[in-house]
Amino acid sequence: MQQIDAIIRNALAEDIHTGDITTQALQLKSGVISGILKAKENMIVCGLAVAERVFSILDNEVKFTHCCADGDLVFAGNVIAKISGNASSLLQGERVALNLLQRMSGVATLTSKYVQAVKGTKVRIVDTRKTTPGLRILEKYAVRVGGGSNHRTGLYDGVLIKENHIAAAGGISAAVSRAKSYIPHTLKIEIETQSLTDVTEAITAGADIIMLDNMDIETMKDAVAIISGRSLVEASGGVNLSTVKAIAETGVDIISVGALTHSAPAMDISMLLEGA
Amino acid sequence: MQQIDAIIRNALAEDIHTGDITTQALQLKSGVISGILKAKENMIVCGLAVAERVFSILDNEVKFTHCCADGDLVFAGNVIAKISGNASSLLQGERVALNLLQRMSGVATLTSKYVQAVKGTKVRIVDTRKTTPGLRILEKYAVRVGGGSNHRTGLYDGVLIKENHIAAAGGISAAVSRAKSYIPHTLKIEIETQSLTDVTEAITAGADIIMLDNMDIETMKDAVAIISGRSLVEASGGVNLSTVKAIAETGVDIISVGALTHSAPAMDISMLLEGA
Amino acid sequence: MQQIDAIIRNALAEDIHTGDITTQALQLKSGVISGILKAKENMIVCGLAVAERVFSILDNEVKFTHCCADGDLVFAGNVIAKISGNASSLLQGERVALNLLQRMSGVATLTSKYVQAVKGTKVRIVDTRKTTPGLRILEKYAVRVGGGSNHRTGLYDGVLIKENHIAAAGGISAAVSRAKSYIPHTLKIEIETQSLTDVTEAITAGADIIMLDNMDIETMKDAVAIISGRSLVEASGGVNLSTVKAIAETGVDIISVGALTHSAPAMDISMLLEGA
Amino acid sequence: MQQIDAIIRNALAEDIHTGDITTQALQLKSGVISGILKAKENMIVCGLAVAERVFSILDNEVKFTHCCADGDLVFAGNVIAKISGNASSLLQGERVALNLLQRMSGVATLTSKYVQAVKGTKVRIVDTRKTTPGLRILEKYAVRVGGGSNHRTGLYDGVLIKENHIAAAGGISAAVSRAKSYIPHTLKIEIETQSLTDVTEAITAGADIIMLDNMDIETMKDAVAIISGRSLVEASGGVNLSTVKAIAETGVDIISVGALTHSAPAMDISMLLEGA
Amino acid sequence: MQQIDAIIRNALAEDIHTGDITTQALQLKSGVISGILKAKENMIVCGLAVAERVFSILDNEVKFTHCCADGDLVFAGNVIAKISGNASSLLQGERVALNLLQRMSGVATLTSKYVQAVKGTKVRIVDTRKTTPGLRILEKYAVRVGGGSNHRTGLYDGVLIKENHIAAAGGISAAVSRAKSYIPHTLKIEIETQSLTDVTEAITAGADIIMLDNMDIETMKDAVAIISGRSLVEASGGVNLSTVKAIAETGVDIISVGALTHSAPAMDISMLLEGA
Amino acid sequence: MQQIDAIIRNALAEDIHTGDITTQALQLKSGVISGILKAKENMIVCGLAVAERVFSILDNEVKFTHCCADGDLVFAGNVIAKISGNASSLLQGERVALNLLQRMSGVATLTSKYVQAVKGTKVRIVDTRKTTPGLRILEKYAVRVGGGSNHRTGLYDGVLIKENHIAAAGGISAAVSRAKSYIPHTLKIEIETQSLTDVTEAITAGADIIMLDNMDIETMKDAVAIISGRSLVEASGGVNLSTVKAIAETGVDIISVGALTHSAPAMDISMLLEGA
């Protein structure tokens, strides 16, 4: 895919630029060596095809064998992939491949924790636009691998009318009505609400999705009752691993979590070459 | 700077693509509105010029006033910057500006914690190449803003001979000797060591910098004694906020910390527009 | 907007490349001259800001004054815009500006004819993905200027399950069900139907939009009756200016027309400089 | 060729962007399926290699078999090409491949009608710079496939001194003389004329090609007589399928027709996959 | 101009990349300083606007004052331009600006020597495609500034049928005839000849320009006599400053010289800042 | 390598752009032909892999056989490489491949002359940043192939404090001290000196490398004596093939020579195809 290749080429250029001066200086003998990618903590692995692509862009004779699949739970010490090829290709691709794999696995792993936390409810855990600039497509993929779902990709493929839009547009009804007449018929309209009054106005205006912004648990329950299935309901704000279950139990359909992508710690993975 | 502009343009394209459909749909009246960027937790702020540039690339009539400077400690509730301009420009730039600012402030804040932890020692806290693909230049800047220093930028501007290079090159002495004859005279040679024997060989070979890889505290002390000022000493591996002080007290010159860039949580910052 | 600038820069590079050799050869004296852009047939004008941007990218001292607005009906002989600036800038930008303006006005004019034809019905005239490669964003804008609406922008921002998707997915119900569990909650699901049986299955499966593909008028009427408001209904195929009214009167909500963008003839517009 | 690949990659990015969400959602089983590209009206087909390249860029395992050649007359119902490969690759490439093929075939077909209309005369039908921005190289190729010839490609590879150049340069003689001393010796000089007086001045000045701009038939005949073989003669303006024959019979060498590229309707071609 | 800006941006990125570490490290106080660009040997200066653009791309507040014009003969010690602005901007742009200016002045100066050498003849000194990859547009400009003329810019804007084309096409007559029917009517046809027999065949075939390839002086004279004004005559091969006059006196119209661009030594120019 | 491919693609686009009109016009029969690349003067050959890559980017079925290796001394008349493939691919790649090969061989050959001239001393001949804009990576490689070494690649990977930096920073000691606290520990600090006083100050300040700028032979000897091995010593300025030996004998470690890259004449190499 062109977008992912562009991310990888950019990352390789950033790291290698005019050349890997260490490897050049050492004039390493060419010849195939082997190695492994190994998990150093438990994780939901994600990004194997991306890591593989890093090496194939550098040198299409590198062999990269998957020892598990995206979405698998792997344990500290497990081998994630085997790799073999020219030493200088492996050394040049190592850091970029791991940086991507560690980050994507971090997002998938954190997402899976949220998904586990709401197990037994009907809630979808979804991401936000609080992604790493330049890596959104990979992070949104990692959210799906971790068992979550995606919110809109960007400003261009979904309508989300927020507080300041409402203010500028002169209220919820006016905003929803204008949006309906403008947008492609293939898109739904989501609107942010701050109060039960807002919720009532939104449902009357015909919003397809109602976001409950930073409401407390009781207010969310009331909102769900008011809406009563006439639109989807999304909870947003103040979500963390200790609050998510209670939020899910209010009856909302969707919970969006910025932390999935903006604060997932990288998983620890290393590449070990034979003889080293 | 061309590289930073490229990052911003790429991030804006990722988010806006064919257009902000919500704002278009609402046909917001043009006219200047104002707002603020506000810290929602304590942090070392970083990235103000980058956030400002996001808006000026979108619309060079947006005004962005700094209320603090990169490197300042700001508290939850503090105003970081004031902003005014056309509503649709502010709304379109908001997410990208905040995504960058939150991430850079996260890196600066985490770095400052490590720097605080080693206060009173001569140690430099430095970053690694474990950065977010595509954002290395910003993250390395954030490390400096947080009080840290930079390691090499990439494979092209520093020589770091690692375990697998040594294996492939036939030992530490051979590797250092080959590198000396090849590299620009403006670069130093750093070599990774696993044992005190390695350290002794490295110092004899004339390495400029010796990295102690994943050694325990006692071994590091012994290594520092052996080296005795004949090269710089860098500690690497197993560094976290609870271990960093003890490592610093072994007498090493430099401690490198991957987590500064791969696992710094984003700081919480929001944009509030008037009337909303 | 970055995308439109990219289109214009690409078009200018295509036409000018290493330089306008005629203008260079003549060593035209610099100095401001004036001119007009004039309609040579009746049209709905579209693309004024784009034409203006062509000149401002070439030379930001060119002045371009709008004498009408996008969406206005102008008549043969009307002045659309006035322009003044350095002769060589005007001559270099002329062809690219006109090529874009003529094409966009062509799309807007043709769209307005379809919209006129269905006046009095509730039908929306929408475009398709049968656009000029590279110019989709401009052509979709021109459709809106002509009074039409947009279908999805591309494969990434809307779900349209076609005949071959259905075959591959094992039927309408299976396809709709899989799509529901996968896609962002902000998107609707549209499905193509070939028969009333398909329509019944689609409505049962919970499709948000049902496309009636190449059905005759009577079948469309029956389909509308079956659907009975439970989903949006889009007619597609065999639409032209003589059939569109009858199709609209079947009660469908949306009629999509590929010709709006793939076969709209360019409107005739010329640039006249003073003294020439 | 790099330029054509750039057009195709741009068109694919425009359509697919972050991914074909429908195909992803349906999780179509991989495996080879087959299909055909079929003409739905009579046409001069053009663009087969371009359509093939669309698929090979997406997935180099797609097989694309030409059932005719560029320039062939094919009839409604004829199979133009056979295609087989992974379903998702075929579905993702379909629209871009058809958009290009339909447009190029449209240009070739319209050109062939003009060429037919002047059969028996020595006239060359040539294109203009009134091409689709970004697609000039493909459209100029389609003109040749349709039996026409190309005028200059852009402002950089031919000298065409127009009315406003003449005004600015101080007359025909001065303009031709300046151009002669400046341009590469490999280029000819063409000059636009409005009257027989202009023609006489141009021929005296040594123009290599004289364009008769919007002259009536009788004036063109007179111009041809005056020029009497001392330069090439190009007729321009007011050319359509009903006037072109009479213009050709005036004795001009070349007739340029903007409509070949700016107003050729797309030819109707569809892709049909087996089982659908 | 987009092409020249692209060259400059590329050159700046090549030199500055992630930043001028020396200037950053020194934390130079901001504030305007002044300096000069000074010739250190006699030369035809060329590239002033390009050097100026280097600085304005880096920092549009740098002032760059021309003290002479492209094409002027300047002497060792002469000031070419004055410059003032922020120290770090001047230091960052210095090398790229000088690299371009020194190279372009080198080409202009060498060209002017050839032009001087043939003074009094009607010969045009022209360049070839033996230019520095990526800098052709600048070098062809420098040739004109030095008093020379340009041959075709590339393979796309001129027809030059060489020995191996002739062999492949089955002889001179066949080659010229095929080319005539294919190429735009705005281009001339040039053909390479190795012997007087070739010359005769070329003139009969109707070539517009005949290149005499590596012929000796006497053969060139004979060729000129045979051609007798029926085509332009270009001499190529074995041209240097001691042979060019004799070649010119054979009566050829054009002499092409690869060395103008592939072997012109850079002129020595330095930038001196005040206080340093 | 991505950077070299970018240079080649750019050079091919510059030369071929919309197409090789001569080859197209002649409709050369496809089929494999062979040829050679032949040295026409004695040289150190450099750039074979780059020349090969030019053809493989154009047409990956071209075969390119190396008949010598980069760094070999070849004599006038020697065959450097054999080539075979489709005639039009060979003809289209010829000029770009030769332009690069001739330039790189020119740099390698000139470098080897300097290296020969200092044979028997310990001196390294190094390049500067006075390279051809856009081709630095290739020219720095050619310097190494010619037996020289590289100075820093650009402003980003080495610290060189020049006269104007020193003035702005308030003296040598202050400048070195500031740089030490800022730069990555992997980089050395080089400082330019104008006098023996400067040298003494620089050595006291702890500079890693001292550049002697335009000093005479006696002063350089004194400087070397003062420094006495405490830093590397680089001579710069006034270096040519007749002075370099005497400079080397002063005891400096490094001599930098701008002419290696800014004024190396191209070596003469031609491509000959069979049958032509």
mmCIF file of C-alpha atoms in Angstrom, chain A residues 7 10-11 13-29 40 87 91-96 99-100 102-103 129-137 139 152-170 174-176 178-179 181-184 187 214 261-268 271-276, chain B residues 7 10-11 13-29 40 87 91-96 99-100 102-103 129-137 139 152-170 174-176 178-179 181-184 187 214 261-268 271-276:
data_model
loop_
_atom_site.group_PDB
_atom_site.id
_atom_site.type_symbol
_atom_site.label_atom_id
_atom_site.label_comp_id
_atom_site.label_asym_id
_atom_site.label_seq_id
_atom_site.Cartn_x
_atom_site.Cartn_y
_atom_site.Cartn_z
ATOM 1 C CA ILE A 7 5.826 5.945 6.055
ATOM 2 C CA ASN A 10 10.423 8.246 5.302
ATOM 3 C CA ALA A 11 11.481 6.449 8.483
ATOM 4 C CA ALA A 13 15.532 8.037 5.240
ATOM 5 C CA GLU A 14 15.330 9.644 8.654
ATOM 6 C CA ASP A 15 17.542 6.985 10.197
ATOM 7 C CA ILE A 16 19.934 6.072 7.393
ATOM 8 C CA HIS A 17 20.082 9.288 5.356
ATOM 9 C CA THR A 18 23.462 9.249 3.565
ATOM 10 C CA GLY A 19 24.368 5.804 4.879
ATOM 11 C CA ASP A 20 25.044 3.585 7.886
ATOM 12 C CA ILE A 21 28.558 4.793 8.527
ATOM 13 C CA THR A 22 29.359 2.116 11.109
ATOM 14 C CA THR A 23 28.535 -0.766 8.833
ATOM 15 C CA GLN A 24 30.312 0.893 5.917
ATOM 16 C CA ALA A 25 33.386 1.531 8.029
ATOM 17 C CA LEU A 26 33.573 -2.069 9.166
ATOM 18 C CA GLN A 27 33.330 -3.370 5.617
ATOM 19 C CA LEU A 28 31.383 -6.367 6.870
ATOM 20 C CA LYS A 29 31.780 -9.381 4.651
ATOM 21 C CA LYS A 40 10.774 -9.179 26.022
ATOM 22 C CA ALA A 87 24.151 -8.499 7.684
ATOM 23 C CA LEU A 91 21.474 -3.946 10.755
ATOM 24 C CA GLN A 92 20.160 -1.021 8.742
ATOM 25 C CA GLY A 93 16.531 -2.059 9.004
ATOM 26 C CA GLU A 94 16.591 -3.180 12.630
ATOM 27 C CA ARG A 95 15.801 0.082 14.374
ATOM 28 C CA VAL A 96 13.042 1.255 12.027
ATOM 29 C CA ASN A 99 10.359 1.193 16.331
ATOM 30 C CA LEU A 100 7.247 0.498 14.269
ATOM 31 C CA GLN A 102 7.045 -1.850 19.274
ATOM 32 C CA ARG A 103 4.730 1.099 18.859
ATOM 33 C CA ARG A 129 -7.823 11.574 16.126
ATOM 34 C CA LYS A 130 -5.252 11.887 18.957
ATOM 35 C CA THR A 131 -2.786 9.779 16.996
ATOM 36 C CA THR A 132 0.888 10.190 16.280
ATOM 37 C CA PRO A 133 1.237 12.670 13.411
ATOM 38 C CA GLY A 134 2.131 10.706 10.297
ATOM 39 C CA LEU A 135 1.298 7.263 11.699
ATOM 40 C CA ARG A 136 -2.491 7.400 11.944
ATOM 41 C CA ILE A 137 -3.127 4.617 9.443
ATOM 42 C CA GLU A 139 -2.251 3.161 14.751
ATOM 43 C CA ARG A 152 -13.607 8.522 11.679
ATOM 44 C CA THR A 153 -10.122 8.631 10.126
ATOM 45 C CA GLY A 154 -9.878 12.385 9.856
ATOM 46 C CA LEU A 155 -11.826 15.561 9.330
ATOM 47 C CA TYR A 156 -12.760 14.457 5.832
ATOM 48 C CA ASP A 157 -14.630 11.185 6.353
ATOM 49 C CA GLY A 158 -16.948 11.853 9.234
ATOM 50 C CA VAL A 159 -19.057 14.644 10.668
ATOM 51 C CA LEU A 160 -18.558 15.447 14.311
ATOM 52 C CA ILE A 161 -20.176 18.669 15.404
ATOM 53 C CA LYS A 162 -18.455 19.865 18.557
ATOM 54 C CA GLU A 163 -19.218 22.470 21.139
ATOM 55 C CA ASN A 164 -17.550 25.277 19.262
ATOM 56 C CA HIS A 165 -19.198 24.308 15.985
ATOM 57 C CA ILE A 166 -22.549 24.464 17.729
ATOM 58 C CA ALA A 167 -21.798 27.883 19.150
ATOM 59 C CA ALA A 168 -20.711 29.175 15.777
ATOM 60 C CA ALA A 169 -23.641 27.616 13.946
ATOM 61 C CA GLY A 170 -26.278 28.972 16.324
ATOM 62 C CA ALA A 174 -29.400 24.575 13.103
ATOM 63 C CA ALA A 175 -26.119 22.727 12.979
ATOM 64 C CA VAL A 176 -27.652 19.318 12.338
ATOM 65 C CA ARG A 178 -27.267 22.445 7.792
ATOM 66 C CA ALA A 179 -25.062 19.399 7.899
ATOM 67 C CA SER A 181 -28.340 19.205 3.503
ATOM 68 C CA TYR A 182 -24.653 19.366 2.714
ATOM 69 C CA ILE A 183 -22.907 16.096 3.403
ATOM 70 C CA PRO A 184 -22.796 12.968 1.251
ATOM 71 C CA LEU A 187 -22.116 9.720 6.137
ATOM 72 C CA ASN A 214 -17.376 14.308 29.969
ATOM 73 C CA THR A 261 -2.901 6.053 20.546
ATOM 74 C CA HIS A 262 -1.390 9.022 22.342
ATOM 75 C CA SER A 263 -0.040 7.316 25.425
ATOM 76 C CA ALA A 264 0.444 3.614 24.760
ATOM 77 C CA PRO A 265 3.917 2.634 25.970
ATOM 78 C CA ALA A 266 6.068 0.802 23.419
ATOM 79 C CA MET A 267 6.349 -2.934 23.904
ATOM 80 C CA ASP A 268 9.876 -4.250 24.351
ATOM 81 C CA MET A 271 16.446 -8.315 17.321
ATOM 82 C CA LEU A 272 19.202 -10.826 17.996
ATOM 83 C CA LEU A 273 21.591 -11.902 15.269
ATOM 84 C CA GLU A 274 23.446 -15.184 15.451
ATOM 85 C CA GLY A 275 27.029 -14.997 16.646
ATOM 86 C CA ALA A 276 26.434 -11.782 18.512
ATOM 87 C CA ILE B 7 6.228 17.000 9.170
ATOM 88 C CA ASN B 10 2.128 15.711 6.228
ATOM 89 C CA ALA B 11 0.197 15.734 9.499
ATOM 90 C CA ALA B 13 -2.808 16.282 5.006
ATOM 91 C CA GLU B 14 -3.358 13.158 7.076
ATOM 92 C CA ASP B 15 -6.055 14.830 9.128
ATOM 93 C CA ILE B 16 -7.740 17.195 6.686
ATOM 94 C CA HIS B 17 -7.155 15.480 3.334
ATOM 95 C CA THR B 18 -9.982 16.623 1.030
ATOM 96 C CA GLY B 19 -11.408 19.006 3.607
ATOM 97 C CA ASP B 20 -12.959 19.428 7.045
ATOM 98 C CA ILE B 21 -16.429 18.308 6.096
ATOM 99 C CA THR B 22 -18.036 19.363 9.367
ATOM 100 C CA THR B 23 -16.873 22.937 9.159
ATOM 101 C CA GLN B 24 -17.749 23.105 5.468
ATOM 102 C CA ALA B 25 -21.198 21.720 6.128
ATOM 103 C CA LEU B 26 -21.917 24.253 8.829
ATOM 104 C CA GLN B 27 -20.873 27.149 6.620
ATOM 105 C CA LEU B 28 -19.521 28.957 9.651
ATOM 106 C CA LYS B 29 -19.584 32.703 9.274
ATOM 107 C CA LYS B 40 -4.591 20.247 32.071
ATOM 108 C CA ALA B 87 -12.876 29.883 13.228
ATOM 109 C CA LEU B 91 -10.743 24.232 14.126
ATOM 110 C CA GLN B 92 -8.774 22.625 11.320
ATOM 111 C CA GLY B 93 -5.411 23.133 12.952
ATOM 112 C CA GLU B 94 -6.444 22.264 16.512
ATOM 113 C CA ARG B 95 -5.897 18.520 16.508
ATOM 114 C CA VAL B 96 -2.562 18.512 14.667
ATOM 115 C CA ASN B 99 -1.051 16.205 18.920
ATOM 116 C CA LEU B 100 2.430 17.624 18.364
ATOM 117 C CA GLN B 102 1.201 17.088 23.736
ATOM 118 C CA ARG B 103 3.753 14.601 22.492
ATOM 119 C CA ARG B 129 17.285 6.104 18.088
ATOM 120 C CA LYS B 130 14.106 4.586 19.608
ATOM 121 C CA THR B 131 12.068 7.553 18.433
ATOM 122 C CA THR B 132 8.723 7.827 16.707
ATOM 123 C CA PRO B 133 9.264 7.176 12.993
ATOM 124 C CA GLY B 134 9.075 10.500 11.194
ATOM 125 C CA LEU B 135 9.274 12.694 14.295
ATOM 126 C CA ARG B 136 12.882 12.186 15.391
ATOM 127 C CA ILE B 137 13.929 15.797 14.891
ATOM 128 C CA GLU B 139 11.656 14.421 19.800
ATOM 129 C CA ARG B 152 23.758 10.571 17.413
ATOM 130 C CA THR B 153 20.793 11.510 15.193
ATOM 131 C CA GLY B 154 20.886 8.441 12.991
ATOM 132 C CA LEU B 155 23.109 5.837 11.435
ATOM 133 C CA TYR B 156 24.811 8.494 9.345
ATOM 134 C CA ASP B 157 26.273 10.899 11.892
ATOM 135 C CA GLY B 158 27.860 8.708 14.528
ATOM 136 C CA VAL B 159 29.707 5.440 14.815
ATOM 137 C CA LEU B 160 28.373 2.927 17.307
ATOM 138 C CA ILE B 161 29.894 -0.517 16.998
ATOM 139 C CA LYS B 162 27.527 -2.998 18.580
ATOM 140 C CA GLU B 163 27.796 -6.615 19.592
ATOM 141 C CA ASN B 164 26.832 -7.950 16.193
ATOM 142 C CA HIS B 165 29.198 -5.578 14.389
ATOM 143 C CA ILE B 166 31.999 -6.839 16.594
ATOM 144 C CA ALA B 167 31.142 -10.440 15.851
ATOM 145 C CA ALA B 168 31.031 -9.765 12.143
ATOM 146 C CA ALA B 169 34.213 -7.699 12.147
ATOM 147 C CA GLY B 170 36.249 -10.259 14.075
ATOM 148 C CA ALA B 174 39.784 -5.074 14.419
ATOM 149 C CA ALA B 175 36.513 -3.171 14.411
ATOM 150 C CA VAL B 176 37.925 -0.032 15.997
ATOM 151 C CA ARG B 178 38.909 -0.403 10.563
ATOM 152 C CA ALA B 179 36.528 2.331 11.620
ATOM 153 C CA SER B 181 40.774 4.470 8.897
ATOM 154 C CA TYR B 182 37.399 4.995 7.241
ATOM 155 C CA ILE B 183 35.318 7.586 9.027
ATOM 156 C CA PRO B 184 35.529 11.359 8.773
ATOM 157 C CA LEU B 187 33.468 11.727 14.313
ATOM 158 C CA ASN B 214 23.225 -3.931 30.564
ATOM 159 C CA THR B 261 11.041 8.963 23.275
ATOM 160 C CA HIS B 262 9.326 5.600 22.885
ATOM 161 C CA SER B 263 7.134 5.608 25.964
ATOM 162 C CA ALA B 264 6.575 9.160 27.145
ATOM 163 C CA PRO B 265 2.845 9.652 27.775
ATOM 164 C CA ALA B 266 1.286 12.653 26.056
ATOM 165 C CA MET B 267 0.630 15.637 28.270
ATOM 166 C CA ASP B 268 -2.979 16.791 28.428
ATOM 167 C CA MET B 271 -7.830 24.298 23.024
ATOM 168 C CA LEU B 272 -10.826 26.311 24.154
ATOM 169 C CA LEU B 273 -12.537 28.767 21.838
ATOM 170 C CA GLU B 274 -14.593 31.618 23.173
ATOM 171 C CA GLY B 275 -18.339 31.098 23.126
ATOM 172 C CA ALA B 276 -17.977 27.364 23.205
#
